[in-house]
Amino acid sequence: MNRFFTMLAVSLATSVAAHAAVVTYPAPEGARLNDSFGVEVRECGTEEWQPVDVYNVLVDEVSDGRHKVVNSSMAYFDFDGRVDVRVTPRGRRIESVAVRPSSYGIDHSEREGSIYFSLDRPRKLSVEVNGDIFDNLQLFANAIDTEAPTAKQLKKLRKDKNYIYFGPGYHVFDTLQVRSGQRVYVAGGAVVDGVIEVSDASDVRVSGRGMVYPHRKMGLRVQRSNNVTVEGLFTTQCAVGQSDSVHIENVKLMSYYGWGDGFNVFASNNISYNDCFARTSDDCTTIYATRKGYQGGCRNIRFENMILWADVAHPIMIGLHSETERREVIEDALYRNIDVLDMKEKQIDYQGVFAITCGDDITVRNIRFEDVRVENFRQGKLIDIRICYNKKYCTAPGLAVEDIYFKNIYYNGDRSELSMIIGYDETRKVRGVHFDNLVINGEKIYDKMPGKPGWYKTADMARIFVGEHVEDVTFE
């Protein structure tokens, strides 16, 4: 972060030292709202409830191979300390309630047609009534935004050509090109119907609590840039291409259209994601080498403290795309503290919560998955590690997959199809796949686990097919 951004953050943090415990943001005129839920919030120990506007957002429902765009609900607010939340479903009687991720263990109660629960820290939640995962509520409870300028500060900042401010209201444009050294702030209660693009730039910050929600488009893009931070926004897609030192924090995204990936990494190094949410109509997260005009391999990519929900395709996807003659490498990636809420994909080639499908003479190595909790997804498989030749997208099989580590992986469900670890031939192998504390429906999978027949492979107990041209698969 450059000196201007540092001084600005300190100044704004000081100005809100005496902030309110709850901050809500009225929706602007022109925003599309959804009346499936009423949402209210209050500081614990107080009587007065504050209403929270509920936006209409779109998601992709797939049935029999056909895609249908359906309405869903999204609401957000900021808070500090402890708050009570009241969610009131409209037009239906409550028979069951789920507040997910399940790992949060959020207790709720039901009284007079409303759902009540309390929060003591920022959370990203799905509130589901009667098992409905489409007409549900995505609720984003953020920390207080310490960068929100006061009226006095904003008057001064507006004179700075490097400060771009979108206040509460509805803003329509095609694409905003962000230049080096600029700061873009999208306030809570703002809806930006356009694309914010950081291209060929450095030392940029894009943040706020508002929405960047263009129609059928990627909302945020960082390309050929370095030292960029994106924080706090709600959007459709957020891609990083041929860039270095990019940090994505507390970004929530939902897509509904064809090939609506979430957090893409193309040909980039030193990219980190923290505390983000993705519900997508294609892969939630990807790491690719050369693709879409971006050239190079990938190194040092981190996804931490994430919630992933793939209405189509994969929550996690690595490999597949490159240019064969380049023989690129994807290496040193970490996925840690992740909740996978759902996945639905019927195509065998495109299944996998943890998917490494290596093509185009790529080498994928040193990938670590740690502390990942997978809930009972609708359709797919848990693990898919393959050196493959997908002629639809590739011109050659991959070269190698090496040193893949799984630690503290928990799957609770009964719908996973057969997982796979498969090499290609004697010169294109998968080497070194290590499981440390793989737990499936409460049962730990390891070599000397109770009840495993001596003639079984340990992988059989996890329903993982270990094919030919695979070496050194261990379960500890």
Coordinates of C-alpha atoms in Angstrom, one line a residue, residues 348-349 354 356-359 381 383-389 397-402 404 418-426 428-433 435 457 464-471 473:
I348 CA -17.9 -36.8 -15.2
D349 CA -15.0 -34.8 -16.6
F354 CA -10.9 -30.8 -5.1
I356 CA -6.7 -30.9 -10.4
T357 CA -7.1 -31.7 -14.1
C358 CA -3.7 -31.2 -15.7
G359 CA -3.5 -30.7 -19.4
K381 CA -17.2 -36.3 -6.5
I383 CA -11.6 -35.6 -5.3
D384 CA -10.6 -35.6 -9.0
I385 CA -6.8 -35.6 -9.6
R386 CA -6.0 -36.5 -13.2
I387 CA -3.4 -35.9 -16.0
C388 CA -5.9 -35.6 -18.8
Y389 CA -6.2 -34.8 -22.5
P397 CA -2.1 -34.0 -21.8
G398 CA -0.4 -32.5 -18.8
L399 CA 3.2 -33.4 -17.9
A400 CA 3.0 -34.1 -14.1
V401 CA 1.1 -33.7 -10.9
E402 CA 3.4 -33.8 -7.8
I404 CA -0.4 -32.8 -3.3
L418 CA -16.3 -42.3 -7.1
S419 CA -13.2 -40.1 -6.6
M420 CA -10.3 -40.5 -8.9
I421 CA -6.5 -40.2 -8.9
I422 CA -5.2 -41.1 -12.4
G423 CA -2.0 -40.5 -14.3
Y424 CA -1.7 -40.6 -18.1
D425 CA 1.3 -42.8 -19.1
E426 CA 4.8 -43.8 -17.9
R428 CA 3.2 -38.3 -17.4
K429 CA 2.5 -39.4 -13.8
V430 CA 0.8 -38.4 -10.6
R431 CA 3.4 -38.6 -7.8
G432 CA 2.9 -37.9 -4.1
V433 CA -0.7 -37.5 -2.9
F435 CA -3.8 -37.5 3.1
K457 CA -6.4 -50.5 -0.4
I464 CA -11.1 -43.2 -4.2
F465 CA -10.0 -45.0 -7.4
V466 CA -6.2 -44.9 -7.7
G467 CA -5.5 -45.7 -11.3
E468 CA -2.4 -46.5 -13.3
H469 CA 0.6 -44.2 -13.5
V470 CA 0.2 -43.0 -9.9
E471 CA 3.0 -43.3 -7.3
V473 CA -0.4 -42.2 -2.3

